[in-house]
PDB file of C-alpha atoms in Angstrom:
ATOM      1  CA  MET A   1      71.852  77.086  99.691  1.00 93.00           C
ATOM      2  CA  THR A   2      70.282  77.895  96.315  1.00 96.00           C
ATOM      3  CA  LEU A   3      69.702  81.384  94.954  1.00 98.00           C
ATOM      4  CA  PHE A   4      66.709  81.688  92.622  1.00 98.00           C
ATOM      5  CA  ILE A   5      66.697  84.543  90.100  1.00 98.00           C
ATOM      6  CA  THR A   6      63.887  85.273  87.674  1.00 98.00           C
ATOM      7  CA  ASP A   7      63.198  87.611  84.827  1.00 98.00           C
ATOM      8  CA  LEU A   8      59.903  89.501  85.137  1.00 97.00           C
ATOM      9  CA  ASP A   9      58.148  90.154  81.823  1.00 95.00           C
ATOM     10  CA  PHE A  10      56.849  87.013  80.114  1.00 96.00           C
ATOM     11  CA  THR A  11      58.556  84.890  82.781  1.00 98.00           C
ATOM     12  CA  LEU A  12      57.202  85.693  86.253  1.00 98.00           C
ATOM     13  CA  LEU A  13      54.532  88.258  85.337  1.00 97.00           C
ATOM     14  CA  ASP A  14      51.239  87.458  83.620  1.00 95.00           C
ATOM     15  CA  ALA A  15      50.276  88.372  80.052  1.00 92.00           C
ATOM     16  CA  GLU A  16      49.262  91.899  81.119  1.00 91.00           C
ATOM     17  CA  GLY A  17      52.567  92.451  82.882  1.00 92.00           C
ATOM     18  CA  ASN A  18      51.157  92.149  86.404  1.00 93.00           C
ATOM     19  CA  PHE A  19      51.887  90.049  89.482  1.00 96.00           C
ATOM     20  CA  SER A  20      48.709  89.087  91.328  1.00 95.00           C
ATOM     21  CA  HIS A  21      48.126  89.445  95.043  1.00 96.00           C
ATOM     22  CA  ARG A  22      47.723  85.674  95.328  1.00 96.00           C
ATOM     23  CA  SER A  23      51.046  85.091  93.549  1.00 96.00           C
ATOM     24  CA  ALA A  24      52.707  87.559  95.914  1.00 97.00           C
ATOM     25  CA  GLU A  25      51.306  85.673  98.911  1.00 97.00           C
ATOM     26  CA  ARG A  26      52.663  82.389  97.581  1.00 97.00           C
ATOM     27  CA  LEU A  27      56.083  83.893  96.910  1.00 97.00           C
ATOM     28  CA  ASN A  28      56.221  85.569 100.318  1.00 97.00           C
ATOM     29  CA  ASN A  29      55.464  82.257 101.970  1.00 97.00           C
ATOM     30  CA  LEU A  30      58.467  80.714 100.209  1.00 97.00           C
ATOM     31  CA  ILE A  31      60.740  83.638 101.130  1.00 97.00           C
ATOM     32  CA  SER A  32      59.626  83.573 104.777  1.00 96.00           C
ATOM     33  CA  ASN A  33      60.536  79.887 104.861  1.00 95.00           C
ATOM     34  CA  GLY A  34      64.093  80.678 103.856  1.00 95.00           C
ATOM     35  CA  MET A  35      64.153  80.658 100.061  1.00 97.00           C
ATOM     36  CA  LYS A  36      66.722  83.065  98.613  1.00 97.00           C
ATOM     37  CA  PHE A  37      65.043  84.900  95.752  1.00 98.00           C
ATOM     38  CA  THR A  38      65.529  87.969  93.605  1.00 98.00           C
ATOM     39  CA  VAL A  39      64.726  89.369  90.168  1.00 98.00           C
ATOM     40  CA  ALA A  40      66.825  90.309  87.134  1.00 98.00           C
ATOM     41  CA  THR A  41      64.902  92.453  84.707  1.00 96.00           C
ATOM     42  CA  ALA A  42      65.055  95.088  81.980  1.00 93.00           C
ATOM     43  CA  ARG A  43      62.902  97.251  84.232  1.00 93.00           C
ATOM     44  CA  ALA A  44      64.201  99.883  86.657  1.00 93.00           C
ATOM     45  CA  ALA A  45      63.674 100.255  90.398  1.00 93.00           C
ATOM     46  CA  PRO A  46      60.412 102.283  90.284  1.00 92.00           C
ATOM     47  CA  SER A  47      58.746  99.674  88.096  1.00 93.00           C
ATOM     48  CA  ILE A  48      60.081  96.795  90.207  1.00 95.00           C
ATOM     49  CA  ARG A  49      58.769  98.447  93.355  1.00 94.00           C
ATOM     50  CA  HIS A  50      55.369  98.974  91.736  1.00 93.00           C
ATOM     51  CA  LEU A  51      54.965  95.472  90.317  1.00 93.00           C
ATOM     52  CA  MET A  52      56.424  93.659  93.325  1.00 95.00           C
ATOM     53  CA  SER A  53      55.005  95.953  96.001  1.00 94.00           C
ATOM     54  CA  LYS A  54      53.381  93.052  97.847  1.00 95.00           C
ATOM     55  CA  VAL A  55      56.527  90.900  97.745  1.00 96.00           C
ATOM     56  CA  GLU A  56      59.036  91.011 100.590  1.00 95.00           C
ATOM     57  CA  LEU A  57      62.150  91.203  98.439  1.00 96.00           C
ATOM     58  CA  GLN A  58      65.103  90.951 100.813  1.00 95.00           C
ATOM     59  CA  LEU A  59      68.027  90.648  98.414  1.00 97.00           C
ATOM     60  CA  PRO A  60      69.451  93.185  95.936  1.00 98.00           C
ATOM     61  CA  VAL A  61      67.780  93.300  92.524  1.00 98.00           C
ATOM     62  CA  ILE A  62      69.271  93.439  89.034  1.00 98.00           C
ATOM     63  CA  GLU A  63      67.906  96.273  86.890  1.00 96.00           C
ATOM     64  CA  LEU A  64      68.186  97.403  83.290  1.00 93.00           C
ATOM     65  CA  ASN A  65      69.347  93.997  82.018  1.00 95.00           C
ATOM     66  CA  GLY A  66      72.315  94.011  84.382  1.00 96.00           C
ATOM     67  CA  ALA A  67      73.426  97.640  84.198  1.00 94.00           C
ATOM     68  CA  ILE A  68      72.505  98.148  87.874  1.00 95.00           C
ATOM     69  CA  LEU A  69      72.658  96.026  91.007  1.00 97.00           C
ATOM     70  CA  ARG A  70      70.655  97.833  93.683  1.00 96.00           C
ATOM     71  CA  ASP A  71      69.676  97.451  97.314  1.00 95.00           C
ATOM     72  CA  LEU A  72      65.968  98.049  96.766  1.00 93.00           C
ATOM     73  CA  GLN A  73      65.325  98.890 100.421  1.00 91.00           C
ATOM     74  CA  SER A  74      67.823 101.745 100.692  1.00 92.00           C
ATOM     75  CA  GLY A  75      67.864 102.601  96.990  1.00 91.00           C
ATOM     76  CA  HIS A  76      71.662 102.479  97.017  1.00 93.00           C
ATOM     77  CA  ILE A  77      73.366 101.260  93.835  1.00 94.00           C
ATOM     78  CA  LEU A  78      75.843  98.524  94.718  1.00 95.00           C
ATOM     79  CA  GLN A  79      77.318  98.229  91.238  1.00 93.00           C
ATOM     80  CA  HIS A  80      76.711  99.682  87.806  1.00 93.00           C
ATOM     81  CA  ARG A  81      78.039  99.234  84.301  1.00 94.00           C
ATOM     82  CA  GLY A  82      77.630 102.114  81.881  1.00 94.00           C
ATOM     83  CA  LEU A  83      78.860 103.754  78.700  1.00 93.00           C
ATOM     84  CA  LYS A  84      81.265 106.657  79.020  1.00 88.00           C
ATOM     85  CA  LYS A  85      79.899 109.910  77.681  1.00 86.00           C
ATOM     86  CA  GLU A  86      82.178 109.928  74.629  1.00 88.00           C
ATOM     87  CA  LYS A  87      81.104 106.446  73.532  1.00 92.00           C
ATOM     88  CA  ALA A  88      77.470 107.252  74.253  1.00 93.00           C
ATOM     89  CA  ALA A  89      77.730 110.353  72.066  1.00 92.00           C
ATOM     90  CA  LEU A  90      78.936 108.221  69.122  1.00 94.00           C
ATOM     91  CA  ILE A  91      75.977 105.873  69.562  1.00 96.00           C
ATOM     92  CA  ASN A  92      73.615 108.806  69.820  1.00 95.00           C
ATOM     93  CA  ASP A  93      74.981 110.097  66.513  1.00 95.00           C
ATOM     94  CA  CYS A  94      73.942 106.786  64.898  1.00 96.00           C
ATOM     95  CA  PHE A  95      70.363 107.340  65.981  1.00 96.00           C
ATOM     96  CA  THR A  96      70.505 110.925  64.753  1.00 94.00           C
ATOM     97  CA  GLU A  97      71.815 109.799  61.356  1.00 95.00           C
ATOM     98  CA  LEU A  98      68.738 107.595  60.939  1.00 95.00           C
ATOM     99  CA  GLY A  99      66.364 110.304  62.138  1.00 94.00           C
ATOM    100  CA  ILE A 100      65.570 108.351  65.308  1.00 93.00           C
ATOM    101  CA  SER A 101      65.559 109.663  68.872  1.00 95.00           C
ATOM    102  CA  PRO A 102      65.748 107.048  71.658  1.00 97.00           C
ATOM    103  CA  TYR A 103      65.170 107.058  75.376  1.00 97.00           C
ATOM    104  CA  VAL A 104      68.428 107.584  77.264  1.00 96.00           C
ATOM    105  CA  SER A 105      68.915 106.123  80.721  1.00 95.00           C
ATOM    106  CA  ALA A 106      71.665 108.049  82.532  1.00 92.00           C
ATOM    107  CA  LEU A 107      73.219 107.864  85.976  1.00 89.00           C
ATOM    108  CA  ILE A 108      74.045 110.686  88.378  1.00 84.00           C
ATOM    109  CA  GLY A 109      75.161 109.205  91.673  1.00 78.00           C
ATOM    110  CA  ASP A 110      72.367 106.872  92.812  1.00 77.00           C
ATOM    111  CA  ASP A 111      69.896 108.768  90.646  1.00 82.00           C
ATOM    112  CA  ASN A 112      68.873 107.055  87.401  1.00 88.00           C
ATOM    113  CA  LEU A 113      67.254 109.517  85.015  1.00 92.00           C
ATOM    114  CA  LEU A 114      65.273 108.464  81.955  1.00 95.00           C
ATOM    115  CA  TYR A 115      65.382 111.136  79.269  1.00 95.00           C
ATOM    116  CA  TYR A 116      62.462 110.840  76.882  1.00 96.00           C
ATOM    117  CA  PRO A 117      62.404 112.241  73.338  1.00 95.00           C
ATOM    118  CA  GLN A 118      59.536 113.352  71.161  1.00 93.00           C
ATOM    119  CA  LEU A 119      57.277 110.309  70.958  1.00 95.00           C
ATOM    120  CA  ASN A 120      56.922 109.519  67.268  1.00 91.00           C
ATOM    121  CA  ASN A 121      55.294 106.089  67.171  1.00 94.00           C
ATOM    122  CA  PRO A 122      52.912 103.877  69.197  1.00 95.00           C
ATOM    123  CA  GLY A 123      55.723 101.822  70.723  1.00 95.00           C
ATOM    124  CA  MET A 124      57.577 104.835  72.074  1.00 96.00           C
ATOM    125  CA  GLN A 125      54.272 106.227  73.373  1.00 96.00           C
ATOM    126  CA  TRP A 126      53.436 102.908  75.060  1.00 95.00           C
ATOM    127  CA  PHE A 127      56.823 102.908  76.820  1.00 95.00           C
ATOM    128  CA  PHE A 128      56.160 106.435  78.107  1.00 97.00           C
ATOM    129  CA  ASP A 129      52.562 105.731  79.147  1.00 95.00           C
ATOM    130  CA  GLU A 130      53.633 102.693  81.127  1.00 92.00           C
ATOM    131  CA  LYS A 131      56.113 104.802  83.089  1.00 93.00           C
ATOM    132  CA  ILE A 132      53.448 107.449  83.738  1.00 94.00           C
ATOM    133  CA  ALA A 133      50.997 104.801  84.970  1.00 90.00           C
ATOM    134  CA  ARG A 134      53.604 103.660  87.502  1.00 86.00           C
ATOM    135  CA  SER A 135      54.527 107.223  88.546  1.00 89.00           C
ATOM    136  CA  ASP A 136      58.115 106.687  87.442  1.00 92.00           C
ATOM    137  CA  PRO A 137      60.130 109.603  88.868  1.00 93.00           C
ATOM    138  CA  ARG A 138      62.983 109.057  86.403  1.00 93.00           C
ATOM    139  CA  LEU A 139      61.119 110.618  83.465  1.00 95.00           C
ATOM    140  CA  THR A 140      62.850 113.788  82.301  1.00 93.00           C
ATOM    141  CA  PRO A 141      62.328 115.651  78.999  1.00 94.00           C
ATOM    142  CA  ARG A 142      65.314 115.082  76.769  1.00 91.00           C
ATOM    143  CA  PRO A 143      67.284 118.268  75.958  1.00 88.00           C
ATOM    144  CA  LYS A 144      68.296 118.665  72.338  1.00 82.00           C
ATOM    145  CA  ASP A 145      71.924 119.054  73.410  1.00 79.00           C
ATOM    146  CA  LEU A 146      71.898 116.190  75.902  1.00 84.00           C
ATOM    147  CA  PHE A 147      75.465 115.144  75.117  1.00 81.00           C
ATOM    148  CA  ASN A 148      76.867 118.652  74.903  1.00 72.00           C
ATOM    149  CA  GLN A 149      75.681 120.446  78.013  1.00 53.00           C
ATOM    150  CA  LYS A 150      75.966 120.503  81.769  1.00 48.00           C
ATOM    151  CA  MET A 151      72.869 119.078  83.409  1.00 42.00           C
ATOM    152  CA  SER A 152      71.284 119.102  86.814  1.00 41.00           C
ATOM    153  CA  SER A 153      68.559 117.028  88.439  1.00 40.00           C
ATOM    154  CA  CYS A 154      66.122 118.335  91.015  1.00 38.00           C
ATOM    155  CA  SER A 155      66.532 115.030  92.830  1.00 36.00           C
ATOM    156  CA  VAL A 156      70.324 115.346  93.021  1.00 35.00           C
ATOM    157  CA  LYS A 157      71.992 117.924  95.239  1.00 33.00           C
ATOM    158  CA  ARG A 158      74.617 118.922  92.708  1.00 38.00           C
ATOM    159  CA  ASP A 159      75.047 120.156  89.173  1.00 41.00           C
ATOM    160  CA  GLY A 160      77.182 118.397  86.616  1.00 43.00           C
ATOM    161  CA  THR A 161      77.300 115.994  83.747  1.00 56.00           C
ATOM    162  CA  PHE A 162      75.866 112.525  84.150  1.00 70.00           C
ATOM    163  CA  ASP A 163      78.295 109.866  85.294  1.00 75.00           C
ATOM    164  CA  SER A 164      77.493 107.414  82.502  1.00 87.00           C
ATOM    165  CA  VAL A 165      74.787 106.269  80.123  1.00 94.00           C
ATOM    166  CA  LEU A 166      73.247 102.981  81.200  1.00 95.00           C
ATOM    167  CA  ALA A 167      71.172 102.305  78.103  1.00 96.00           C
ATOM    168  CA  PHE A 168      69.660 103.604  74.896  1.00 97.00           C
ATOM    169  CA  THR A 169      66.174 102.205  74.275  1.00 97.00           C
ATOM    170  CA  TYR A 170      64.063 102.486  71.154  1.00 97.00           C
ATOM    171  CA  LEU A 171      60.811 100.786  70.145  1.00 97.00           C
ATOM    172  CA  GLY A 172      59.813 100.631  66.499  1.00 96.00           C
ATOM    173  CA  SER A 173      59.560  98.512  63.401  1.00 95.00           C
ATOM    174  CA  LYS A 174      61.854  95.563  62.749  1.00 95.00           C
ATOM    175  CA  THR A 175      63.366  97.531  59.852  1.00 96.00           C
ATOM    176  CA  GLU A 176      64.254 100.462  62.131  1.00 96.00           C
ATOM    177  CA  ILE A 177      65.656  98.161  64.797  1.00 97.00           C
ATOM    178  CA  ASP A 178      67.825  96.280  62.295  1.00 97.00           C
ATOM    179  CA  SER A 179      69.090  99.536  60.784  1.00 97.00           C
ATOM    180  CA  ILE A 180      70.183 101.069  64.074  1.00 97.00           C
ATOM    181  CA  SER A 181      71.704  97.764  65.198  1.00 97.00           C
ATOM    182  CA  GLU A 182      73.814  97.498  62.052  1.00 97.00           C
ATOM    183  CA  LEU A 183      74.996 101.103  62.217  1.00 97.00           C
ATOM    184  CA  VAL A 184      75.944 100.947  65.909  1.00 97.00           C
ATOM    185  CA  ARG A 185      77.876  97.696  65.344  1.00 96.00           C
ATOM    186  CA  GLN A 186      79.980  99.513  62.746  1.00 96.00           C
ATOM    187  CA  VAL A 187      80.731 102.457  65.047  1.00 94.00           C
ATOM    188  CA  ALA A 188      80.976 100.664  68.398  1.00 95.00           C
ATOM    189  CA  PRO A 189      81.324  96.902  67.852  1.00 95.00           C
ATOM    190  CA  GLU A 190      82.217  96.294  71.493  1.00 95.00           C
ATOM    191  CA  VAL A 191      78.899  97.439  72.999  1.00 96.00           C
ATOM    192  CA  LEU A 192      76.040  95.136  73.973  1.00 95.00           C
ATOM    193  CA  ILE A 193      73.083  95.288  71.580  1.00 96.00           C
ATOM    194  CA  ILE A 194      69.932  93.391  72.497  1.00 92.00           C
ATOM    195  CA  THR A 195      66.945  93.245  70.148  1.00 93.00           C
ATOM    196  CA  TYR A 196      63.715  91.376  70.770  1.00 89.00           C
ATOM    197  CA  PRO A 197      60.015  91.522  69.972  1.00 90.00           C
ATOM    198  CA  ASN A 198      57.952  93.489  72.477  1.00 89.00           C
ATOM    199  CA  HIS A 199      54.914  91.256  72.902  1.00 85.00           C
ATOM    200  CA  TYR A 200      52.921  93.945  74.696  1.00 89.00           C
ATOM    201  CA  ILE A 201      52.758  96.099  71.571  1.00 88.00           C
ATOM    202  CA  GLY A 202      53.529  93.639  68.770  1.00 87.00           C
ATOM    203  CA  ASP A 203      56.592  95.570  67.610  1.00 90.00           C
ATOM    204  CA  TRP A 204      60.348  95.432  68.244  1.00 95.00           C
ATOM    205  CA  GLU A 205      62.689  96.886  70.849  1.00 95.00           C
ATOM    206  CA  ILE A 206      66.423  97.577  70.946  1.00 96.00           C
ATOM    207  CA  VAL A 207      68.534  98.218  74.034  1.00 96.00           C
ATOM    208  CA  ILE A 208      72.151  99.332  73.704  1.00 97.00           C
ATOM    209  CA  SER A 209      74.443  99.320  76.719  1.00 96.00           C
ATOM    210  CA  ALA A 210      77.999  98.670  77.859  1.00 96.00           C
ATOM    211  CA  ALA A 211      79.437  95.298  76.873  1.00 93.00           C
ATOM    212  CA  ASP A 212      79.548  94.057  80.461  1.00 94.00           C
ATOM    213  CA  ALA A 213      76.095  95.372  81.404  1.00 95.00           C
ATOM    214  CA  ASN A 214      74.374  92.012  81.280  1.00 95.00           C
ATOM    215  CA  LYS A 215      72.500  89.874  83.791  1.00 97.00           C
ATOM    216  CA  GLY A 216      75.240  87.253  83.950  1.00 97.00           C
ATOM    217  CA  ASN A 217      77.906  89.684  85.140  1.00 96.00           C
ATOM    218  CA  ALA A 218      75.445  91.233  87.571  1.00 97.00           C
ATOM    219  CA  ILE A 219      74.741  87.804  89.085  1.00 98.00           C
ATOM    220  CA  ASP A 220      78.473  87.257  89.612  1.00 97.00           C
ATOM    221  CA  HIS A 221      78.686  90.563  91.472  1.00 97.00           C
ATOM    222  CA  LEU A 222      75.547  89.743  93.457  1.00 98.00           C
ATOM    223  CA  LEU A 223      76.989  86.421  94.600  1.00 97.00           C
ATOM    224  CA  ASN A 224      80.167  88.141  95.756  1.00 96.00           C
ATOM    225  CA  TYR A 225      78.125  90.775  97.616  1.00 97.00           C
ATOM    226  CA  LEU A 226      75.981  88.148  99.349  1.00 97.00           C
ATOM    227  CA  THR A 227      79.080  86.303 100.558  1.00 96.00           C
ATOM    228  CA  THR A 228      81.226  89.294 101.495  1.00 95.00           C
ATOM    229  CA  ASP A 229      78.679  91.791 102.818  1.00 95.00           C
ATOM    230  CA  LEU A 230      75.716  89.708 103.976  1.00 94.00           C
ATOM    231  CA  ASP A 231      77.526  86.513 104.990  1.00 96.00           C
ATOM    232  CA  ILE A 232      75.149  84.419 102.870  1.00 95.00           C
ATOM    233  CA  THR A 233      76.770  81.394 101.276  1.00 94.00           C
ATOM    234  CA  ILE A 234      75.247  80.359  97.950  1.00 97.00           C
ATOM    235  CA  ASN A 235      76.373  77.027  96.527  1.00 96.00           C
ATOM    236  CA  ARG A 236      73.868  76.716  93.674  1.00 97.00           C
ATOM    237  CA  THR A 237      72.080  79.149  91.357  1.00 98.00           C
ATOM    238  CA  THR A 238      68.882  78.695  89.358  1.00 98.00           C
ATOM    239  CA  ALA A 239      67.450  81.237  86.928  1.00 98.00           C
ATOM    240  CA  PHE A 240      64.280  81.559  84.857  1.00 98.00           C
ATOM    241  CA  GLY A 241      64.069  83.427  81.546  1.00 97.00           C
ATOM    242  CA  ASP A 242      62.308  83.800  78.230  1.00 97.00           C
ATOM    243  CA  SER A 243      64.141  86.181  75.903  1.00 94.00           C
ATOM    244  CA  SER A 244      67.522  87.186  74.492  1.00 92.00           C
ATOM    245  CA  ASN A 245      68.286  89.571  77.349  1.00 94.00           C
ATOM    246  CA  ASP A 246      68.247  86.520  79.650  1.00 96.00           C
ATOM    247  CA  LEU A 247      70.881  84.590  77.705  1.00 96.00           C
ATOM    248  CA  GLU A 248      73.957  85.624  79.721  1.00 96.00           C
ATOM    249  CA  MET A 249      72.051  84.968  82.934  1.00 98.00           C
ATOM    250  CA  LEU A 250      71.109  81.442  81.894  1.00 98.00           C
ATOM    251  CA  ASN A 251      74.659  80.765  80.747  1.00 97.00           C
ATOM    252  CA  THR A 252      75.999  81.900  84.130  1.00 97.00           C
ATOM    253  CA  VAL A 253      73.836  79.929  86.586  1.00 98.00           C
ATOM    254  CA  ASP A 254      74.074  76.255  87.530  1.00 98.00           C
ATOM    255  CA  HIS A 255      70.514  75.410  86.526  1.00 98.00           C
ATOM    256  CA  PRO A 256      69.020  77.531  83.702  1.00 98.00           C
ATOM    257  CA  ILE A 257      65.256  77.180  83.191  1.00 98.00           C
ATOM    258  CA  ALA A 258      63.105  78.451  80.316  1.00 98.00           C
ATOM    259  CA  VAL A 259      59.358  78.987  80.392  1.00 98.00           C
ATOM    260  CA  SER A 260      57.477  77.268  77.563  1.00 98.00           C
ATOM    261  CA  ASN A 261      56.793  80.597  75.818  1.00 97.00           C
ATOM    262  CA  ALA A 262      60.536  81.374  75.645  1.00 96.00           C
ATOM    263  CA  SER A 263      62.391  81.931  72.395  1.00 95.00           C
ATOM    264  CA  GLN A 264      64.135  78.978  70.774  1.00 96.00           C
ATOM    265  CA  GLU A 265      67.497  80.525  71.642  1.00 96.00           C
ATOM    266  CA  ILE A 266      66.613  80.539  75.329  1.00 97.00           C
ATOM    267  CA  LYS A 267      65.149  77.032  75.270  1.00 98.00           C
ATOM    268  CA  ALA A 268      68.356  75.763  73.688  1.00 97.00           C
ATOM    269  CA  SER A 269      70.351  77.245  76.590  1.00 97.00           C
ATOM    270  CA  ALA A 270      68.089  75.804  79.289  1.00 98.00           C
ATOM    271  CA  LYS A 271      68.527  72.540  81.175  1.00 98.00           C
ATOM    272  CA  GLU A 272      64.807  72.448  81.909  1.00 97.00           C
ATOM    273  CA  ILE A 273      61.660  73.824  80.283  1.00 98.00           C
ATOM    274  CA  ILE A 274      58.627  74.460  82.479  1.00 98.00           C
ATOM    275  CA  GLY A 275      55.105  75.734  81.799  1.00 97.00           C
ATOM    276  CA  HIS A 276      53.793  78.988  80.344  1.00 97.00           C
ATOM    277  CA  HIS A 277      54.399  82.274  82.149  1.00 97.00           C
ATOM    278  CA  ASN A 278      50.710  83.184  82.061  1.00 95.00           C
ATOM    279  CA  ASP A 279      49.904  79.989  83.996  1.00 96.00           C
ATOM    280  CA  GLY A 280      52.209  80.950  86.868  1.00 96.00           C
ATOM    281  CA  ALA A 281      54.818  78.340  85.952  1.00 98.00           C
ATOM    282  CA  VAL A 282      57.676  79.894  87.943  1.00 98.00           C
ATOM    283  CA  ILE A 283      55.724  80.054  91.217  1.00 97.00           C
ATOM    284  CA  ASP A 284      54.390  76.546  90.655  1.00 97.00           C
ATOM    285  CA  TYR A 285      57.924  75.263  90.105  1.00 98.00           C
ATOM    286  CA  LEU A 286      59.284  76.961  93.233  1.00 98.00           C
ATOM    287  CA  GLU A 287      56.455  75.631  95.392  1.00 97.00           C
ATOM    288  CA  LYS A 288      56.920  72.072  94.171  1.00 95.00           C
ATOM    289  CA  LEU A 289      60.643  72.338  94.861  1.00 92.00           C
ATOM    290  CA  HIS A 290      60.102  73.520  98.424  1.00 85.00           C
ATOM    291  CA  ARG A 291      57.387  71.090  99.531  1.00 77.00           C
TER     292      ARG A 291
END
């Protein structure tokens, strides 16, 4: 049995970042006929639920570029990979040194909070507005002493410090992104730093997370979970991607596929290149495979 895993933005979704009702119908038809399918994305559970609300996702999903593997139905986190508070504080100091304040995704139990800073440029504002449009419950104003105080969440029945930091995210100019990337590499060379152009806003984005918080490792854990907990035997894996945050995923699966709009790095790692994401290439490919 084959497991199919796809990235969302600029791979499965259209140019506006949506998934049409017709596409959902086509995908549901494939799933109802036995296809094993899930998503691996930089997005978090609230956004996945919003975008894929018409899709009958039955398997766990990979969030935040691999930092979280979650049972979307129950909301329970099956596995997570995060930065310890001490390491996260060092990375935060790098941002502070450059006069930059990022979003901070933190974990308290099964609760993933997204602390937002003062929004100082169009990219950071766009990121916030998108979360508001999707009624993202994770949004929490970022305290000035985030890494120095005890915190509580109204959605968590306890007080205490966060368990770990899942990711730092900042959107800005290429110069800013390169500067923070270089500084963090000097302070914490072992962490995972992903930079890529954000095609929705025409600027750049950086995501910093734990070294093992990537889609490839999350797929390995997912496969083990499917076998051990759900008694589903997978003997082949196929994945679709377009950007640098998909690289570990494509290097992990048996059959890596790039959409035609993918970066050269991703195309070089793929065994097959299909059509453009905005033409529904992933759904077309899956339908042809299952005729």
